[in-house]
GROMACS .gro file of N, CA, C and O in nm:
model
  516
    1MET      N    1  19.519   4.204   7.377
    1MET     CA    2  19.552   4.161   7.242
    1MET      C    3  19.523   4.013   7.230
    1MET      O    4  19.555   3.934   7.317
    2THR      N    5  19.464   3.975   7.117
    2THR     CA    6  19.435   3.834   7.095
    2THR      C    7  19.509   3.786   6.970
    2THR      O    8  19.535   3.864   6.879
    3ILE      N    9  19.540   3.660   6.969
    3ILE     CA   10  19.606   3.600   6.855
    3ILE      C   11  19.499   3.540   6.765
    3ILE      O   12  19.413   3.465   6.810
    4VAL      N   13  19.502   3.578   6.640
    4VAL     CA   14  19.406   3.525   6.544
    4VAL      C   15  19.476   3.422   6.458
    4VAL      O   16  19.572   3.454   6.388
    5VAL      N   17  19.430   3.300   6.467
    5VAL     CA   18  19.488   3.193   6.387
    5VAL      C   19  19.409   3.183   6.257
    5VAL      O   20  19.287   3.169   6.258
    6ARG      N   21  19.480   3.195   6.147
    6ARG     CA   22  19.416   3.186   6.016
    6ARG      C   23  19.477   3.069   5.941
    6ARG      O   24  19.598   3.054   5.938
    7THR      N   25  19.393   2.992   5.879
    7THR     CA   26  19.442   2.877   5.804
    7THR      C   27  19.511   2.924   5.677
    7THR      O   28  19.493   3.038   5.631
    8LEU      N   29  19.589   2.836   5.620
    8LEU     CA   30  19.657   2.865   5.495
    8LEU      C   31  19.555   2.893   5.385
    8LEU      O   32  19.574   2.982   5.302
    9SER      N   33  19.444   2.821   5.389
    9SER     CA   34  19.336   2.843   5.293
    9SER      C   35  19.278   2.984   5.307
    9SER      O   36  19.253   3.052   5.208
   10ASP      N   37  19.258   3.028   5.432
   10ASP     CA   38  19.206   3.164   5.457
   10ASP      C   39  19.302   3.270   5.406
   10ASP      O   40  19.261   3.369   5.345
   11GLN      N   41  19.430   3.252   5.432
   11GLN     CA   42  19.530   3.349   5.388
   11GLN      C   43  19.538   3.353   5.235
   11GLN      O   44  19.547   3.460   5.175
   12THR      N   45  19.530   3.236   5.173
   12THR     CA   46  19.534   3.227   5.027
   12THR      C   47  19.410   3.294   4.968
   12THR      O   48  19.420   3.370   4.871
   13TYR      N   49  19.295   3.269   5.030
   13TYR     CA   50  19.171   3.332   4.987
   13TYR      C   51  19.184   3.484   4.987
   13TYR      O   52  19.149   3.550   4.889
   14GLU      N   53  19.235   3.539   5.096
   14GLU     CA   54  19.249   3.685   5.107
   14GLU      C   55  19.344   3.741   5.000
   14GLU      O   56  19.315   3.845   4.939
   15LEU      N   57  19.454   3.673   4.976
   15LEU     CA   58  19.551   3.721   4.877
   15LEU      C   59  19.495   3.718   4.735
   15LEU      O   60  19.511   3.813   4.659
   16VAL      N   61  19.431   3.607   4.698
   16VAL     CA   62  19.375   3.596   4.563
   16VAL      C   63  19.258   3.693   4.547
   16VAL      O   64  19.245   3.759   4.444
   17ARG      N   65  19.175   3.705   4.650
   17ARG     CA   66  19.062   3.799   4.647
   17ARG      C   67  19.112   3.941   4.624
   17ARG      O   68  19.058   4.016   4.543
   18LYS      N   69  19.217   3.977   4.694
   18LYS     CA   70  19.274   4.111   4.680
   18LYS      C   71  19.323   4.133   4.537
   18LYS      O   72  19.300   4.239   4.479
   19ARG      N   73  19.388   4.034   4.480
   19ARG     CA   74  19.436   4.046   4.341
   19ARG      C   75  19.321   4.069   4.245
   19ARG      O   76  19.331   4.150   4.154
   20ILE      N   77  19.212   3.998   4.266
   20ILE     CA   78  19.095   4.014   4.178
   20ILE      C   79  19.036   4.153   4.195
   20ILE      O   80  19.010   4.223   4.097
   21LEU      N   81  19.014   4.196   4.318
   21LEU     CA   82  18.950   4.324   4.344
   21LEU      C   83  19.035   4.442   4.300
   21LEU      O   84  18.983   4.548   4.264
   22LEU      N   85  19.167   4.426   4.303
   22LEU     CA   86  19.256   4.533   4.258
   22LEU      C   87  19.278   4.532   4.108
   22LEU      O   88  19.348   4.618   4.054
   23GLY      N   89  19.219   4.433   4.040
   23GLY     CA   90  19.233   4.427   3.895
   23GLY      C   91  19.362   4.364   3.848
   23GLY      O   92  19.395   4.369   3.730
   24GLN      N   93  19.438   4.305   3.940
   24GLN     CA   94  19.561   4.237   3.902
   24GLN      C   95  19.532   4.108   3.827
   24GLN      O   96  19.617   4.055   3.758
   25MET      N   97  19.411   4.058   3.845
   25MET     CA   98  19.361   3.943   3.770
   25MET      C   99  19.236   3.995   3.699
   25MET      O  100  19.131   4.010   3.759
   26ALA      N  101  19.248   4.023   3.571
   26ALA     CA  102  19.142   4.088   3.495
   26ALA      C  103  19.023   3.995   3.471
   26ALA      O  104  19.040   3.873   3.463
   27PRO      N  105  18.903   4.053   3.458
   27PRO     CA  106  18.786   3.972   3.425
   27PRO      C  107  18.808   3.892   3.297
   27PRO      O  108  18.865   3.941   3.200
   28GLY      N  109  18.764   3.766   3.301
   28GLY     CA  110  18.781   3.678   3.186
   28GLY      C  111  18.912   3.603   3.184
   28GLY      O  112  18.933   3.516   3.101
   29THR      N  113  19.002   3.637   3.275
   29THR     CA  114  19.133   3.574   3.280
   29THR      C  115  19.124   3.435   3.343
   29THR      O  116  19.066   3.421   3.451
   30PRO      N  117  19.180   3.334   3.278
   30PRO     CA  118  19.184   3.202   3.341
   30PRO      C  119  19.276   3.205   3.464
   30PRO      O  120  19.378   3.275   3.465
   31VAL      N  121  19.238   3.131   3.566
   31VAL     CA  122  19.318   3.122   3.688
   31VAL      C  123  19.416   3.007   3.671
   31VAL      O  124  19.375   2.892   3.658
   32ARG      N  125  19.543   3.039   3.670
   32ARG     CA  126  19.648   2.939   3.654
   32ARG      C  127  19.690   2.891   3.792
   32ARG      O  128  19.770   2.956   3.861
   33GLN      N  129  19.635   2.777   3.833
   33GLN     CA  130  19.657   2.728   3.969
   33GLN      C  131  19.803   2.701   3.997
   33GLN      O  132  19.852   2.733   4.106
   34ASP      N  133  19.875   2.642   3.902
   34ASP     CA  134  20.017   2.613   3.923
   34ASP      C  135  20.096   2.741   3.950
   34ASP      O  136  20.177   2.748   4.042
   35THR      N  137  20.069   2.842   3.870
   35THR     CA  138  20.141   2.968   3.882
   35THR      C  139  20.111   3.037   4.015
   35THR      O  140  20.203   3.082   4.084
   36ILE      N  141  19.983   3.044   4.050
   36ILE     CA  142  19.945   3.111   4.174
   36ILE      C  143  19.999   3.036   4.295
   36ILE      O  144  20.051   3.097   4.389
   37ALA      N  145  19.988   2.904   4.293
   37ALA     CA  146  20.039   2.825   4.405
   37ALA      C  147  20.189   2.848   4.423
   37ALA      O  148  20.237   2.865   4.536
   38GLU      N  149  20.261   2.853   4.314
   38GLU     CA  150  20.406   2.877   4.321
   38GLU      C  151  20.436   3.018   4.371
   38GLU      O  152  20.521   3.037   4.457
   39GLU      N  153  20.363   3.118   4.320
   39GLU     CA  154  20.386   3.256   4.362
   39GLU      C  155  20.360   3.275   4.512
   39GLU      O  156  20.430   3.349   4.579
   40LEU      N  157  20.255   3.208   4.562
   40LEU     CA  158  20.218   3.223   4.702
   40LEU      C  159  20.291   3.125   4.793
   40LEU      O  160  20.284   3.137   4.916
   41GLY      N  161  20.357   3.027   4.734
   41GLY     CA  162  20.430   2.929   4.814
   41GLY      C  163  20.338   2.835   4.890
   41GLY      O  164  20.367   2.798   5.004
   42VAL      N  165  20.226   2.799   4.826
   42VAL     CA  166  20.130   2.707   4.889
   42VAL      C  167  20.107   2.589   4.796
   42VAL      O  168  20.135   2.595   4.677
   43SER      N  169  20.052   2.482   4.854
   43SER     CA  170  20.017   2.367   4.771
   43SER      C  171  19.882   2.394   4.704
   43SER      O  172  19.814   2.493   4.735
   44LYS      N  173  19.841   2.305   4.616
   44LYS     CA  174  19.716   2.326   4.544
   44LYS      C  175  19.593   2.305   4.633
   44LYS      O  176  19.487   2.358   4.603
   45ILE      N  177  19.606   2.233   4.741
   45ILE     CA  178  19.489   2.204   4.825
   45ILE      C  179  19.432   2.332   4.888
   45ILE      O  180  19.314   2.362   4.871
   46PRO      N  181  19.512   2.413   4.960
   46PRO     CA  182  19.454   2.537   5.015
   46PRO      C  183  19.412   2.634   4.904
   46PRO      O  184  19.315   2.709   4.920
   47LEU      N  185  19.484   2.630   4.791
   47LEU     CA  186  19.446   2.718   4.680
   47LEU      C  187  19.310   2.678   4.626
   47LEU      O  188  19.225   2.763   4.602
   48ARG      N  189  19.287   2.550   4.608
   48ARG     CA  190  19.157   2.504   4.557
   48ARG      C  191  19.044   2.539   4.654
   48ARG      O  192  18.935   2.576   4.612
   49GLU      N  193  19.071   2.528   4.784
   49GLU     CA  194  18.971   2.566   4.883
   49GLU      C  195  18.940   2.716   4.871
   49GLU      O  196  18.823   2.757   4.877
   50ALA      N  197  19.044   2.795   4.853
   50ALA     CA  198  19.026   2.940   4.839
   50ALA      C  199  18.949   2.973   4.711
   50ALA      O  200  18.859   3.057   4.712
   51LEU      N  201  18.983   2.906   4.602
   51LEU     CA  202  18.915   2.931   4.474
   51LEU      C  203  18.767   2.893   4.483
   51LEU      O  204  18.681   2.962   4.427
   52SER      N  205  18.738   2.786   4.554
   52SER     CA  206  18.599   2.745   4.572
   52SER      C  207  18.521   2.852   4.648
   52SER      O  208  18.407   2.886   4.612
   53ARG      N  209  18.582   2.909   4.751
   53ARG     CA  210  18.517   3.017   4.826
   53ARG      C  211  18.497   3.141   4.740
   53ARG      O  212  18.394   3.208   4.747
   54LEU      N  213  18.596   3.171   4.656
   54LEU     CA  214  18.586   3.287   4.568
   54LEU      C  215  18.476   3.268   4.465
   54LEU      O  216  18.410   3.364   4.425
   55GLU      N  217  18.455   3.144   4.424
   55GLU     CA  218  18.343   3.115   4.333
   55GLU      C  219  18.211   3.138   4.406
   55GLU      O  220  18.118   3.196   4.351
   56GLN      N  221  18.202   3.095   4.531
   56GLN     CA  222  18.081   3.117   4.611
   56GLN      C  223  18.054   3.266   4.630
   56GLN      O  224  17.938   3.309   4.636
   57ASP      N  225  18.162   3.344   4.638
   57ASP     CA  226  18.149   3.490   4.653
   57ASP      C  227  18.111   3.558   4.521
   57ASP      O  228  18.083   3.678   4.519
   58GLY      N  229  18.115   3.485   4.411
   58GLY     CA  230  18.080   3.541   4.281
   58GLY      C  231  18.196   3.607   4.209
   58GLY      O  232  18.176   3.674   4.108
   59LEU      N  233  18.317   3.588   4.258
   59LEU     CA  234  18.434   3.649   4.192
   59LEU      C  235  18.495   3.559   4.085
   59LEU      O  236  18.568   3.608   3.998
   60LEU      N  237  18.467   3.430   4.090
   60LEU     CA  238  18.519   3.335   3.993
   60LEU      C  239  18.405   3.250   3.939
   60LEU      O  240  18.304   3.231   4.006
   61SER      N  241  18.426   3.196   3.820
   61SER     CA  242  18.337   3.095   3.763
   61SER      C  243  18.421   2.973   3.736
   61SER      O  244  18.537   2.985   3.695
   62SER      N  245  18.364   2.854   3.759
   62SER     CA  246  18.439   2.732   3.730
   62SER      C  247  18.376   2.661   3.611
   62SER      O  248  18.254   2.667   3.591
   63TYR      N  249  18.461   2.596   3.535
   63TYR     CA  250  18.419   2.521   3.419
   63TYR      C  251  18.480   2.382   3.428
   63TYR      O  252  18.602   2.370   3.447
   64PRO      N  253  18.397   2.277   3.415
   64PRO     CA  254  18.450   2.140   3.424
   64PRO      C  255  18.565   2.118   3.325
   64PRO      O  256  18.557   2.158   3.210
   65ASN      N  257  18.669   2.058   3.374
   65ASN     CA  258  18.788   2.023   3.296
   65ASN      C  259  18.865   2.144   3.241
   65ASN      O  260  18.955   2.128   3.162
   66ARG      N  261  18.824   2.265   3.280
   66ARG     CA  262  18.896   2.384   3.234
   66ARG      C  263  18.944   2.473   3.348
   66ARG      O  264  19.026   2.560   3.329
   67GLY      N  265  18.886   2.457   3.466
   67GLY     CA  266  18.930   2.534   3.581
   67GLY      C  267  18.847   2.659   3.604
   67GLY      O  268  18.732   2.668   3.563
   68TYR      N  269  18.910   2.757   3.668
   68TYR     CA  270  18.842   2.880   3.708
   68TYR      C  271  18.878   2.996   3.616
   68TYR      O  272  18.988   3.002   3.561
   69VAL      N  273  18.783   3.089   3.607
   69VAL     CA  274  18.802   3.212   3.530
   69VAL      C  275  18.752   3.327   3.615
   69VAL      O  276  18.649   3.314   3.684
   70VAL      N  277  18.823   3.440   3.612
   70VAL     CA  278  18.778   3.559   3.686
   70VAL      C  279  18.649   3.608   3.621
   70VAL      O  280  18.644   3.629   3.500
   71ARG      N  281  18.548   3.623   3.701
   71ARG     CA  282  18.415   3.658   3.653
   71ARG      C  283  18.402   3.809   3.633
   71ARG      O  284  18.433   3.885   3.723
   72PRO      N  285  18.354   3.851   3.516
   72PRO     CA  286  18.330   3.994   3.496
   72PRO      C  287  18.207   4.040   3.573
   72PRO      O  288  18.117   3.961   3.602
   73LEU      N  289  18.202   4.167   3.605
   73LEU     CA  290  18.090   4.227   3.675
   73LEU      C  291  17.994   4.283   3.571
   73LEU      O  292  18.034   4.362   3.485
   74SER      N  293  17.867   4.242   3.577
   74SER     CA  294  17.768   4.292   3.481
   74SER      C  295  17.730   4.436   3.515
   74SER      O  296  17.756   4.484   3.627
   75VAL      N  297  17.667   4.503   3.422
   75VAL     CA  298  17.623   4.640   3.444
   75VAL      C  299  17.523   4.645   3.560
   75VAL      O  300  17.531   4.734   3.646
   76ASP      N  301  17.430   4.550   3.563
   76ASP     CA  302  17.332   4.547   3.672
   76ASP      C  303  17.400   4.527   3.807
   76ASP      O  304  17.362   4.589   3.906
   77GLU      N  305  17.500   4.438   3.812
   77GLU     CA  306  17.572   4.415   3.937
   77GLU      C  307  17.649   4.540   3.979
   77GLU      O  308  17.652   4.574   4.097
   78ALA      N  309  17.708   4.609   3.884
   78ALA     CA  310  17.780   4.733   3.916
   78ALA      C  311  17.685   4.837   3.972
   78ALA      O  312  17.718   4.904   4.071
   79HIS      N  313  17.566   4.849   3.914
   79HIS     CA  314  17.465   4.943   3.966
   79HIS      C  315  17.423   4.903   4.107
   79HIS      O  316  17.407   4.989   4.194
   80GLU      N  317  17.405   4.774   4.129
   80GLU     CA  318  17.364   4.726   4.260
   80GLU      C  319  17.470   4.759   4.366
   80GLU      O  320  17.438   4.806   4.475
   81VAL      N  321  17.597   4.738   4.331
   81VAL     CA  322  17.706   4.769   4.423
   81VAL      C  323  17.710   4.919   4.450
   81VAL      O  324  17.725   4.963   4.565
   82PHE      N  325  17.696   5.000   4.345
   82PHE     CA  326  17.700   5.144   4.362
   82PHE      C  327  17.585   5.192   4.450
   82PHE      O  328  17.605   5.275   4.540
   83ASP      N  329  17.464   5.138   4.427
   83ASP     CA  330  17.349   5.176   4.510
   83ASP      C  331  17.372   5.138   4.656
   83ASP      O  332  17.337   5.215   4.747
   84LEU      N  333  17.425   5.021   4.678
   84LEU     CA  334  17.453   4.977   4.815
   84LEU      C  335  17.556   5.068   4.883
   84LEU      O  336  17.539   5.107   4.998
   85ARG      N  337  17.660   5.104   4.807
   85ARG     CA  338  17.762   5.193   4.863
   85ARG      C  339  17.701   5.329   4.898
   85ARG      O  340  17.737   5.390   4.999
   86LEU      N  341  17.610   5.378   4.815
   86LEU     CA  342  17.544   5.506   4.844
   86LEU      C  343  17.461   5.500   4.971
   86LEU      O  344  17.443   5.600   5.040
   87LYS      N  345  17.410   5.382   5.003
   87LYS     CA  346  17.331   5.367   5.125
   87LYS      C  347  17.419   5.356   5.249
   87LYS      O  348  17.383   5.403   5.356
   88LEU      N  349  17.536   5.294   5.235
   88LEU     CA  350  17.622   5.268   5.351
   88LEU      C  351  17.726   5.376   5.378
   88LEU      O  352  17.748   5.414   5.493
   89GLU      N  353  17.791   5.424   5.275
   89GLU     CA  354  17.909   5.508   5.295
   89GLU      C  355  17.883   5.646   5.354
   89GLU      O  356  17.962   5.691   5.436
   90PRO      N  357  17.777   5.717   5.316
   90PRO     CA  358  17.757   5.848   5.380
   90PRO      C  359  17.743   5.839   5.533
   90PRO      O  360  17.802   5.919   5.606
   91GLY      N  361  17.667   5.741   5.581
   91GLY     CA  362  17.652   5.723   5.725
   91GLY      C  363  17.782   5.684   5.792
   91GLY      O  364  17.816   5.733   5.900
   92ALA      N  365  17.858   5.595   5.726
   92ALA     CA  366  17.987   5.553   5.782
   92ALA      C  367  18.085   5.671   5.785
   92ALA      O  368  18.160   5.687   5.881
   93THR      N  369  18.081   5.753   5.681
   93THR     CA  370  18.169   5.870   5.676
   93THR      C  371  18.133   5.969   5.788
   93THR      O  372  18.221   6.021   5.856
   94ALA      N  373  18.004   5.992   5.806
   94ALA     CA  374  17.961   6.084   5.913
   94ALA      C  375  18.002   6.032   6.050
   94ALA      O  376  18.053   6.107   6.134
   95ALA      N  377  17.984   5.902   6.073
   95ALA     CA  378  18.024   5.844   6.201
   95ALA      C  379  18.175   5.855   6.222
   95ALA      O  380  18.222   5.885   6.332
   96GLY      N  381  18.251   5.832   6.116
   96GLY     CA  382  18.397   5.844   6.126
   96GLY      C  383  18.441   5.987   6.154
   96GLY      O  384  18.534   6.011   6.231
   97CYS      N  385  18.373   6.083   6.093
   97CYS     CA  386  18.407   6.224   6.115
   97CYS      C  387  18.385   6.264   6.261
   97CYS      O  388  18.463   6.342   6.317
   98LYS      N  389  18.281   6.211   6.322
   98LYS     CA  390  18.253   6.243   6.461
   98LYS      C  391  18.361   6.190   6.555
   98LYS      O  392  18.385   6.247   6.660
   99LYS      N  393  18.424   6.081   6.516
   99LYS     CA  394  18.526   6.018   6.601
   99LYS      C  395  18.669   6.060   6.565
   99LYS      O  396  18.763   6.021   6.634
  100ALA      N  397  18.684   6.136   6.458
  100ALA     CA  398  18.818   6.172   6.411
  100ALA      C  399  18.889   6.265   6.509
  100ALA      O  400  18.831   6.360   6.561
  101THR      N  401  19.016   6.235   6.531
  101THR     CA  402  19.101   6.321   6.615
  101THR      C  403  19.158   6.433   6.528
  101THR      O  404  19.152   6.426   6.405
  102PRO      N  405  19.213   6.536   6.589
  102PRO     CA  406  19.278   6.640   6.509
  102PRO      C  407  19.388   6.583   6.418
  102PRO      O  408  19.405   6.629   6.305
  103GLU      N  409  19.460   6.482   6.464
  103GLU     CA  410  19.564   6.419   6.382
  103GLU      C  411  19.502   6.350   6.261
  103GLU      O  412  19.553   6.358   6.149
  104ASP      N  413  19.389   6.281   6.283
  104ASP     CA  414  19.317   6.216   6.174
  104ASP      C  415  19.274   6.319   6.070
  104ASP      O  416  19.286   6.296   5.949
  105GLN      N  417  19.227   6.434   6.118
  105GLN     CA  418  19.181   6.538   6.027
  105GLN      C  419  19.296   6.591   5.943
  105GLN      O  420  19.279   6.618   5.823
  106GLN      N  421  19.415   6.605   6.002
  106GLN     CA  422  19.531   6.652   5.927
  106GLN      C  423  19.571   6.552   5.819
  106GLN      O  424  19.606   6.591   5.707
  107VAL      N  425  19.566   6.423   5.852
  107VAL     CA  426  19.599   6.320   5.753
  107VAL      C  427  19.503   6.325   5.635
  107VAL      O  428  19.543   6.318   5.519
  108VAL      N  429  19.374   6.341   5.665
  108VAL     CA  430  19.273   6.347   5.560
  108VAL      C  431  19.291   6.472   5.474
  108VAL      O  432  19.280   6.467   5.352
  109LYS      N  433  19.320   6.583   5.538
  109LYS     CA  434  19.342   6.707   5.462
  109LYS      C  435  19.462   6.693   5.369
  109LYS      O  436  19.458   6.738   5.254
  110ALA      N  437  19.568   6.629   5.418
  110ALA     CA  438  19.687   6.608   5.334
  110ALA      C  439  19.655   6.514   5.218
  110ALA      O  440  19.699   6.536   5.104
  111ALA      N  441  19.576   6.410   5.244
  111ALA     CA  442  19.538   6.317   5.138
  111ALA      C  443  19.452   6.387   5.032
  111ALA      O  444  19.471   6.366   4.912
  112LEU      N  445  19.359   6.471   5.076
  112LEU     CA  446  19.275   6.545   4.982
  112LEU      C  447  19.359   6.640   4.898
  112LEU      O  448  19.340   6.650   4.776
  113ALA      N  449  19.451   6.709   4.961
  113ALA     CA  450  19.539   6.800   4.887
  113ALA      C  451  19.622   6.724   4.784
  113ALA      O  452  19.638   6.769   4.670
  114ALA      N  453  19.673   6.607   4.822
  114ALA     CA  454  19.751   6.526   4.729
  114ALA      C  455  19.665   6.478   4.613
  114ALA      O  456  19.708   6.477   4.497
  115LEU      N  457  19.540   6.441   4.641
  115LEU     CA  458  19.449   6.397   4.537
  115LEU      C  459  19.418   6.511   4.440
  115LEU      O  460  19.421   6.492   4.318
  116GLU      N  461  19.391   6.628   4.493
  116GLU     CA  462  19.362   6.744   4.407
  116GLU      C  463  19.482   6.779   4.321
  116GLU      O  464  19.467   6.808   4.202
  117THR      N  465  19.601   6.774   4.379
  117THR     CA  466  19.723   6.802   4.302
  117THR      C  467  19.741   6.699   4.192
  117THR      O  468  19.775   6.733   4.078
  118ALA      N  469  19.718   6.574   4.224
  118ALA     CA  470  19.733   6.466   4.125
  118ALA      C  471  19.631   6.482   4.013
  118ALA      O  472  19.664   6.461   3.896
  119GLN      N  473  19.509   6.522   4.046
  119GLN     CA  474  19.407   6.541   3.943
  119GLN      C  475  19.445   6.654   3.850
  119GLN      O  476  19.427   6.645   3.729
  120GLN      N  477  19.500   6.761   3.905
  120GLN     CA  478  19.537   6.876   3.824
  120GLN      C  479  19.656   6.844   3.733
  120GLN      O  480  19.664   6.893   3.622
  121SER      N  481  19.745   6.758   3.782
  121SER     CA  482  19.864   6.725   3.702
  121SER      C  483  19.840   6.607   3.609
  121SER      O  484  19.926   6.573   3.528
  122GLY      N  485  19.723   6.543   3.622
  122GLY     CA  486  19.692   6.429   3.537
  122GLY      C  487  19.759   6.299   3.581
  122GLY      O  488  19.766   6.203   3.506
  123ALA      N  489  19.809   6.296   3.705
  123ALA     CA  490  19.873   6.176   3.755
  123ALA      C  491  19.771   6.063   3.767
  123ALA      O  492  19.653   6.087   3.790
  124ARG      N  493  19.817   5.939   3.754
  124ARG     CA  494  19.726   5.824   3.757
  124ARG      C  495  19.711   5.765   3.896
  124ARG      O  496  19.613   5.703   3.928
  125ALA      N  497  19.813   5.777   3.981
  125ALA     CA  498  19.804   5.718   4.115
  125ALA      C  499  19.882   5.805   4.212
  125ALA      O  500  19.981   5.866   4.177
  126ILE      N  501  19.834   5.807   4.338
  126ILE     CA  502  19.905   5.879   4.442
  126ILE      C  503  19.917   5.789   4.564
  126ILE      O  504  19.841   5.695   4.581
  127THR      N  505  20.011   5.823   4.649
  127THR     CA  506  20.028   5.749   4.774
  127THR      C  507  20.025   5.849   4.888
  127THR      O  508  20.092   5.951   4.883
  128CYS      N  509  19.945   5.820   4.988
  128CYS     CA  510  19.934   5.906   5.105
  128CYS      C  511  19.995   5.837   5.224
  128CYS      O  512  19.990   5.717   5.235
  129ARG      N  513  20.046   5.916   5.316
  129ARG     CA  514  20.105   5.872   5.442
  129ARG      C  515  20.242   5.826   5.424
  129ARG      O  516  20.311   5.757   5.390
   0.00000   0.00000   0.00000
């Protein structure tokens, strides 16, 4: 086992990135640095470093004297992401299936059953495990 040391900036980056990707910060939404820093219990310095990295990743746009805004995904970008996923995920799924234990298979079967039940009942979200 190894200890992985992560900077406060790295941890902040991961948390804000996750919020954006999960839609908790909607496209076009201004990033309120004071609010986020307070919610995460960090100073503005690691937050600004994290926001700069998120801009480099294409998740945020910055505007002089106005700050950051969550960047919307264009139709072309969405198609590009979908095409990339189609190239990567089938192979990754096949490789995972080959390595799956009987316990892993049971977990997946239970998750699939829960998903099918949720779809039939019109539920919006399910939790597995």
